[in-house]
Amino acid sequence: HTMYCIHAHSLFFSLSLTLSHSLIHLLPSPICRHRHCLIDCHREAMSLSDTIKACVTQLEQEHQMAAITTEFVDPDLARLYEASKRADVHHWEYNELLRHAISLGRRLQDPLAEFCYLASDDDEFLCLKLHIFQNDVPREDLLWALQVELINRVNEVGIDINKAFKHTHWSPQLQFVGGLGPRKGTDVIKKSKGSRIENRSQLITELKMGPKVFLNCAGFIRINTGDFEDNTSEYIDALDNSRIHPETYDWARKMAVDALEDEADVGDEVDTSAAVEEILDGPERLKDLDLDAFAVELERQGFGNRQTTLYDIRDELFGMYKERRLPYRGLTPEEKFRLLTGETKDTLVEGKLVTGVVASITRRRPTRDMLDQANPERTEESNTWKCPFCLQDTFTDLSEVWIHFDDNSCVGQATGVRVRLDNGLTGFIGLKFLSDSHVRTPEDRVKVGMVLHCRVMRVNYERFSVDLTCRSSDLANKESQFSGPRDTYYDETAEEADKNKERKAVKPKSLYVDRVIVHPSFHNISFKQAEKKLEQLDQGDAIIRPSSKGSDHLTISWKVDEGVYQHIDILERNKTYQFTLGKSLWIENEEFEDLDEILARHIQPIASFARDILSYKYFSKEFGNKQAIDPVLTAEKRQQKSRIPYLFSTSREFPGKFILSYMPRSKGIHEFVTVTPNGIRYRSKTHTHTCTHTHTHTHTHTQVHSSLEALLAYFKKHYKDPVPGSAAAAAAAHIPRHQIQMPSGMVAAQQAAAAAAAAAWPQA
């Protein structure tokens, strides 16, 4: 079977002193003697893998070739190599893409050799992104830890010195061999002059190693005797192809001889080399040796405690240079997903809050059997027929529904919403996860292009998709169902106590519905928050906010005076969605196209008229307090009895209205003045006429003055007229007393003030 897998490894290490040890996970055992097709890892790798898979299958069938496996390789190391100076020297004839491919192949064949090749340059080696916090580690400490780990791995695996002489990308491993280092390792390469080392003794005779250097490094340098044992005149020692140090060759030979003594008649003269080779073919006989007794004898002879060494020798004889690295394996679906998407367990995990854009509505088309068994329903309200699958309800006759089925125009039942996340992944929101309330069809809640806030429910690694929910209860996560695992010491009791406090302190549900309206004057705030914000604004400034009357109303709050704010209701009509702005806006009986027109044609005019009154010379800051205003009017009346003193003040009780207080004789009269977009409204005239003996018609004409000066001129001319709505005004208009309709609270207060002053009205 052809194997297709992804080759990649997590690049993590600790920031403590054990930081370097995780580098071992980058260096698995190599894949050798196989044909491979390597694929660089990026977002398009999956489609590329399918294409190569088809090509490889066709190639194997046409040419009867051996199986070619397809491997995905992490490209970070190859990217550094393709732009390195060594690539310019060793592969100057290749472009960067081919250099990249060479590095990918070398990493798959032997990752240790390729990492050591990169480690020859400290700056390039540190460009590898091994951990998100590696930049927080001092450069010297990080480099030291990584080099120590490479030293441990190279000496653990060993290096075939003849292979290092033959291949330039293998030679950098010599610098990490114990006893050599960068300088001596480079010197060994120079002295070799391309020759072949056939036994470890030639390290001294041919490469001119000193005794101490030889003793330090000999056990880590491998002489692969199987490559040349049939075409050499030199003495070949099988132990040169093992991790056993030359100092302990005699102990290994004695162990081989002792293991064979019980199975054959061995004379005084024993060929130790033959015994070693025989033991290598059947090492199970070494299990019967008493190595502890052998260690005691060596210690008696002055060699010290060599018990561990003897056991290491026996283990090596069971398999010389046996692979000790982690075995190669293909990626799990999760590792494959993390590698190709770049997402980690911190950036994308179950319970994570994400945002996405609605890409499409997913539907499931009905099968022929489902269509045959369908039962269309009649809609009583519209007297039409409805398709039970796509819920289209515009069919005037039942036969149209069956035609709808037969011509395959039914798109099917909606199953959910397909979402495109910010990171490019595809997410799916099932119909029941769109809202806490019942959703008949996704179009009722979302539309293509809308941005949604979601929470990850599950990551589907095989399909490279994410299951999401955008229900309000899931986003709030009040029950902590999407919280991560808790440690052993998490205080559950304290958490429950905090939740109880939150439940007791919960505020009543807000009557305001947040709206999606883009306008500089609009804010999703409440009544009190609006007044708090207006405190810092100038007179006449306005704030548009949601209304407590529902989603088809808005409220515009504007500053009349310090501490006085008027709230005007706006009715919205022709709304597309619940949270958007209506296409037609109404204030009482006047229609507006948008919010800017309301501010320009309604708020700014009334604010201007209010500003004229506030800046008038006879304006009082008593806010309609009759007990404070009357003494002022009385004092002015005493100074000039022929003059009628008057003052304006702001009404706190009825924002948007002002009080005109004047004193014709000895008692003050207080009337309301209202600012409107068309002018200042003051009083109204009532006309009554009788068309028959039993029917009487009454008409009221409102007095709206275009300016404050016009209002004052009218007031000075008609101040003697009865106050509209009072009994005196009704008598003057010949209206029967029982036909007088008592107005609301503010007019009643106006009537009471006028009646009190009627008896003291000055004579002509």
PDB file of C-alpha atoms in Angstrom, residues 13-131:
ATOM      1  CA  PHE A  13      10.927  23.690  24.599  1.00  0.00           C
ATOM      2  CA  SER A  14      10.933  24.799  28.193  1.00  0.00           C
ATOM      3  CA  LEU A  15      12.215  28.193  29.258  1.00  0.00           C
ATOM      4  CA  SER A  16      13.919  26.656  32.280  1.00  0.00           C
ATOM      5  CA  LEU A  17      17.314  24.944  32.391  1.00  0.00           C
ATOM      6  CA  THR A  18      15.688  21.923  30.719  1.00  0.00           C
ATOM      7  CA  LEU A  19      14.799  24.089  27.710  1.00  0.00           C
ATOM      8  CA  SER A  20      17.016  22.271  25.286  1.00  0.00           C
ATOM      9  CA  HIS A  21      15.806  18.738  25.960  1.00  0.00           C
ATOM     10  CA  SER A  22      12.689  19.099  23.844  1.00  0.00           C
ATOM     11  CA  LEU A  23      14.915  19.479  20.782  1.00  0.00           C
ATOM     12  CA  ILE A  24      15.022  15.700  20.788  1.00  0.00           C
ATOM     13  CA  HIS A  25      11.450  15.730  19.423  1.00  0.00           C
ATOM     14  CA  LEU A  26      12.774  17.455  16.320  1.00  0.00           C
ATOM     15  CA  LEU A  27      15.240  14.655  15.703  1.00  0.00           C
ATOM     16  CA  PRO A  28      13.372  11.367  15.146  1.00  0.00           C
ATOM     17  CA  SER A  29      14.931   8.353  13.581  1.00  0.00           C
ATOM     18  CA  PRO A  30      15.597   8.868   9.850  1.00  0.00           C
ATOM     19  CA  ILE A  31      13.632   7.323   7.003  1.00  0.00           C
ATOM     20  CA  CYS A  32      16.154   5.634   4.735  1.00  0.00           C
ATOM     21  CA  ARG A  33      16.247   3.495   1.607  1.00  0.00           C
ATOM     22  CA  HIS A  34      12.810   4.557   0.429  1.00  0.00           C
ATOM     23  CA  ARG A  35      11.516   6.772  -2.326  1.00  0.00           C
ATOM     24  CA  HIS A  36       9.637   9.817  -1.121  1.00  0.00           C
ATOM     25  CA  CYS A  37       7.716  12.707  -2.612  1.00  0.00           C
ATOM     26  CA  LEU A  38       8.086  15.687  -0.275  1.00  0.00           C
ATOM     27  CA  ILE A  39       5.552  18.480   0.073  1.00  0.00           C
ATOM     28  CA  ASP A  40       6.211  21.802   1.760  1.00  0.00           C
ATOM     29  CA  CYS A  41       3.600  22.698   4.379  1.00  0.00           C
ATOM     30  CA  HIS A  42       1.300  25.610   3.645  1.00  0.00           C
ATOM     31  CA  ARG A  43      -2.437  26.290   3.380  1.00  0.00           C
ATOM     32  CA  GLU A  44      -2.676  24.881  -0.163  1.00  0.00           C
ATOM     33  CA  ALA A  45      -0.818  21.682   0.758  1.00  0.00           C
ATOM     34  CA  MET A  46      -3.969  19.544   0.969  1.00  0.00           C
ATOM     35  CA  SER A  47      -5.032  20.159  -2.614  1.00  0.00           C
ATOM     36  CA  LEU A  48      -1.418  19.739  -3.741  1.00  0.00           C
ATOM     37  CA  SER A  49      -1.241  16.418  -1.897  1.00  0.00           C
ATOM     38  CA  ASP A  50      -4.307  15.101  -3.737  1.00  0.00           C
ATOM     39  CA  THR A  51      -2.810  16.110  -7.083  1.00  0.00           C
ATOM     40  CA  ILE A  52       0.536  14.453  -6.346  1.00  0.00           C
ATOM     41  CA  LYS A  53      -1.214  11.356  -5.062  1.00  0.00           C
ATOM     42  CA  ALA A  54      -2.967  10.932  -8.397  1.00  0.00           C
ATOM     43  CA  CYS A  55       0.272  11.525 -10.330  1.00  0.00           C
ATOM     44  CA  VAL A  56       2.251   9.054  -8.211  1.00  0.00           C
ATOM     45  CA  THR A  57      -0.418   6.385  -8.570  1.00  0.00           C
ATOM     46  CA  GLN A  58      -0.400   6.778 -12.336  1.00  0.00           C
ATOM     47  CA  LEU A  59       3.416   6.697 -12.397  1.00  0.00           C
ATOM     48  CA  GLU A  60       3.549   3.478 -10.390  1.00  0.00           C
ATOM     49  CA  GLN A  61       0.996   1.792 -12.632  1.00  0.00           C
ATOM     50  CA  GLU A  62       2.572   2.834 -15.941  1.00  0.00           C
ATOM     51  CA  HIS A  63       6.184   2.080 -15.060  1.00  0.00           C
ATOM     52  CA  GLN A  64       5.645  -0.643 -12.415  1.00  0.00           C
ATOM     53  CA  MET A  65       7.757   1.279  -9.947  1.00  0.00           C
ATOM     54  CA  ALA A  66       8.160   0.649  -6.258  1.00  0.00           C
ATOM     55  CA  ALA A  67       5.797   2.482  -3.953  1.00  0.00           C
ATOM     56  CA  ILE A  68       6.552   6.181  -3.541  1.00  0.00           C
ATOM     57  CA  THR A  69       5.375   7.585  -0.250  1.00  0.00           C
ATOM     58  CA  THR A  70       4.248  11.183   0.090  1.00  0.00           C
ATOM     59  CA  GLU A  71       5.541  13.126   3.063  1.00  0.00           C
ATOM     60  CA  PHE A  72       4.695  16.597   4.336  1.00  0.00           C
ATOM     61  CA  VAL A  73       7.681  18.365   5.882  1.00  0.00           C
ATOM     62  CA  ASP A  74       7.847  21.446   8.063  1.00  0.00           C
ATOM     63  CA  PRO A  75       9.410  24.142   5.844  1.00  0.00           C
ATOM     64  CA  ASP A  76      11.009  26.359   8.509  1.00  0.00           C
ATOM     65  CA  LEU A  77      14.444  24.757   8.295  1.00  0.00           C
ATOM     66  CA  ALA A  78      14.397  24.679   4.489  1.00  0.00           C
ATOM     67  CA  ARG A  79      13.509  28.375   4.279  1.00  0.00           C
ATOM     68  CA  LEU A  80      16.590  29.248   6.311  1.00  0.00           C
ATOM     69  CA  TYR A  81      18.831  27.007   4.227  1.00  0.00           C
ATOM     70  CA  GLU A  82      17.714  28.260   0.817  1.00  0.00           C
ATOM     71  CA  ALA A  83      18.811  31.800   1.729  1.00  0.00           C
ATOM     72  CA  SER A  84      22.010  30.818   3.574  1.00  0.00           C
ATOM     73  CA  LYS A  85      25.589  31.446   2.435  1.00  0.00           C
ATOM     74  CA  ARG A  86      26.375  27.719   2.555  1.00  0.00           C
ATOM     75  CA  ALA A  87      23.667  27.063  -0.029  1.00  0.00           C
ATOM     76  CA  ASP A  88      25.315  29.665  -2.279  1.00  0.00           C
ATOM     77  CA  VAL A  89      28.619  27.801  -1.953  1.00  0.00           C
ATOM     78  CA  HIS A  90      27.502  24.173  -2.172  1.00  0.00           C
ATOM     79  CA  HIS A  91      24.529  24.553  -4.542  1.00  0.00           C
ATOM     80  CA  TRP A  92      25.315  27.691  -6.485  1.00  0.00           C
ATOM     81  CA  GLU A  93      23.931  26.206  -9.674  1.00  0.00           C
ATOM     82  CA  TYR A  94      20.412  25.698  -8.209  1.00  0.00           C
ATOM     83  CA  ASN A  95      17.724  28.279  -7.663  1.00  0.00           C
ATOM     84  CA  GLU A  96      16.154  28.852  -4.247  1.00  0.00           C
ATOM     85  CA  LEU A  97      13.262  26.481  -4.908  1.00  0.00           C
ATOM     86  CA  LEU A  98      15.596  23.554  -5.612  1.00  0.00           C
ATOM     87  CA  ARG A  99      17.722  24.406  -2.586  1.00  0.00           C
ATOM     88  CA  HIS A 100      14.543  24.401  -0.533  1.00  0.00           C
ATOM     89  CA  ALA A 101      13.675  20.939  -1.867  1.00  0.00           C
ATOM     90  CA  ILE A 102      17.179  19.622  -1.084  1.00  0.00           C
ATOM     91  CA  SER A 103      16.869  20.745   2.522  1.00  0.00           C
ATOM     92  CA  LEU A 104      13.425  19.141   2.834  1.00  0.00           C
ATOM     93  CA  GLY A 105      14.807  15.813   1.599  1.00  0.00           C
ATOM     94  CA  ARG A 106      17.815  15.931   3.919  1.00  0.00           C
ATOM     95  CA  ARG A 107      15.642  16.699   6.904  1.00  0.00           C
ATOM     96  CA  LEU A 108      13.448  13.701   6.199  1.00  0.00           C
ATOM     97  CA  GLN A 109      16.461  11.403   5.637  1.00  0.00           C
ATOM     98  CA  ASP A 110      18.291  12.505   8.785  1.00  0.00           C
ATOM     99  CA  PRO A 111      16.961  15.515  10.700  1.00  0.00           C
ATOM    100  CA  LEU A 112      19.931  15.484  13.120  1.00  0.00           C
ATOM    101  CA  ALA A 113      22.398  16.070  10.289  1.00  0.00           C
ATOM    102  CA  GLU A 114      20.326  18.907   8.832  1.00  0.00           C
ATOM    103  CA  PHE A 115      19.920  20.687  12.185  1.00  0.00           C
ATOM    104  CA  CYS A 116      23.639  20.391  12.854  1.00  0.00           C
ATOM    105  CA  TYR A 117      24.274  21.803   9.385  1.00  0.00           C
ATOM    106  CA  LEU A 118      22.182  24.850  10.251  1.00  0.00           C
ATOM    107  CA  ALA A 119      23.789  25.160  13.685  1.00  0.00           C
ATOM    108  CA  SER A 120      27.132  25.997  12.061  1.00  0.00           C
ATOM    109  CA  ASP A 121      25.883  29.582  11.916  1.00  0.00           C
ATOM    110  CA  ASP A 122      24.626  30.850  15.279  1.00  0.00           C
ATOM    111  CA  ASP A 123      22.525  33.638  13.794  1.00  0.00           C
ATOM    112  CA  GLU A 124      20.712  31.298  11.403  1.00  0.00           C
ATOM    113  CA  PHE A 125      20.195  28.670  14.085  1.00  0.00           C
ATOM    114  CA  LEU A 126      18.506  31.165  16.372  1.00  0.00           C
ATOM    115  CA  CYS A 127      16.129  32.182  13.572  1.00  0.00           C
ATOM    116  CA  LEU A 128      14.248  28.929  14.123  1.00  0.00           C
ATOM    117  CA  LYS A 129      10.970  29.600  15.907  1.00  0.00           C
ATOM    118  CA  LEU A 130      10.908  26.889  18.542  1.00  0.00           C
ATOM    119  CA  HIS A 131       8.672  28.525  21.129  1.00  0.00           C
TER     120      HIS A 131
END
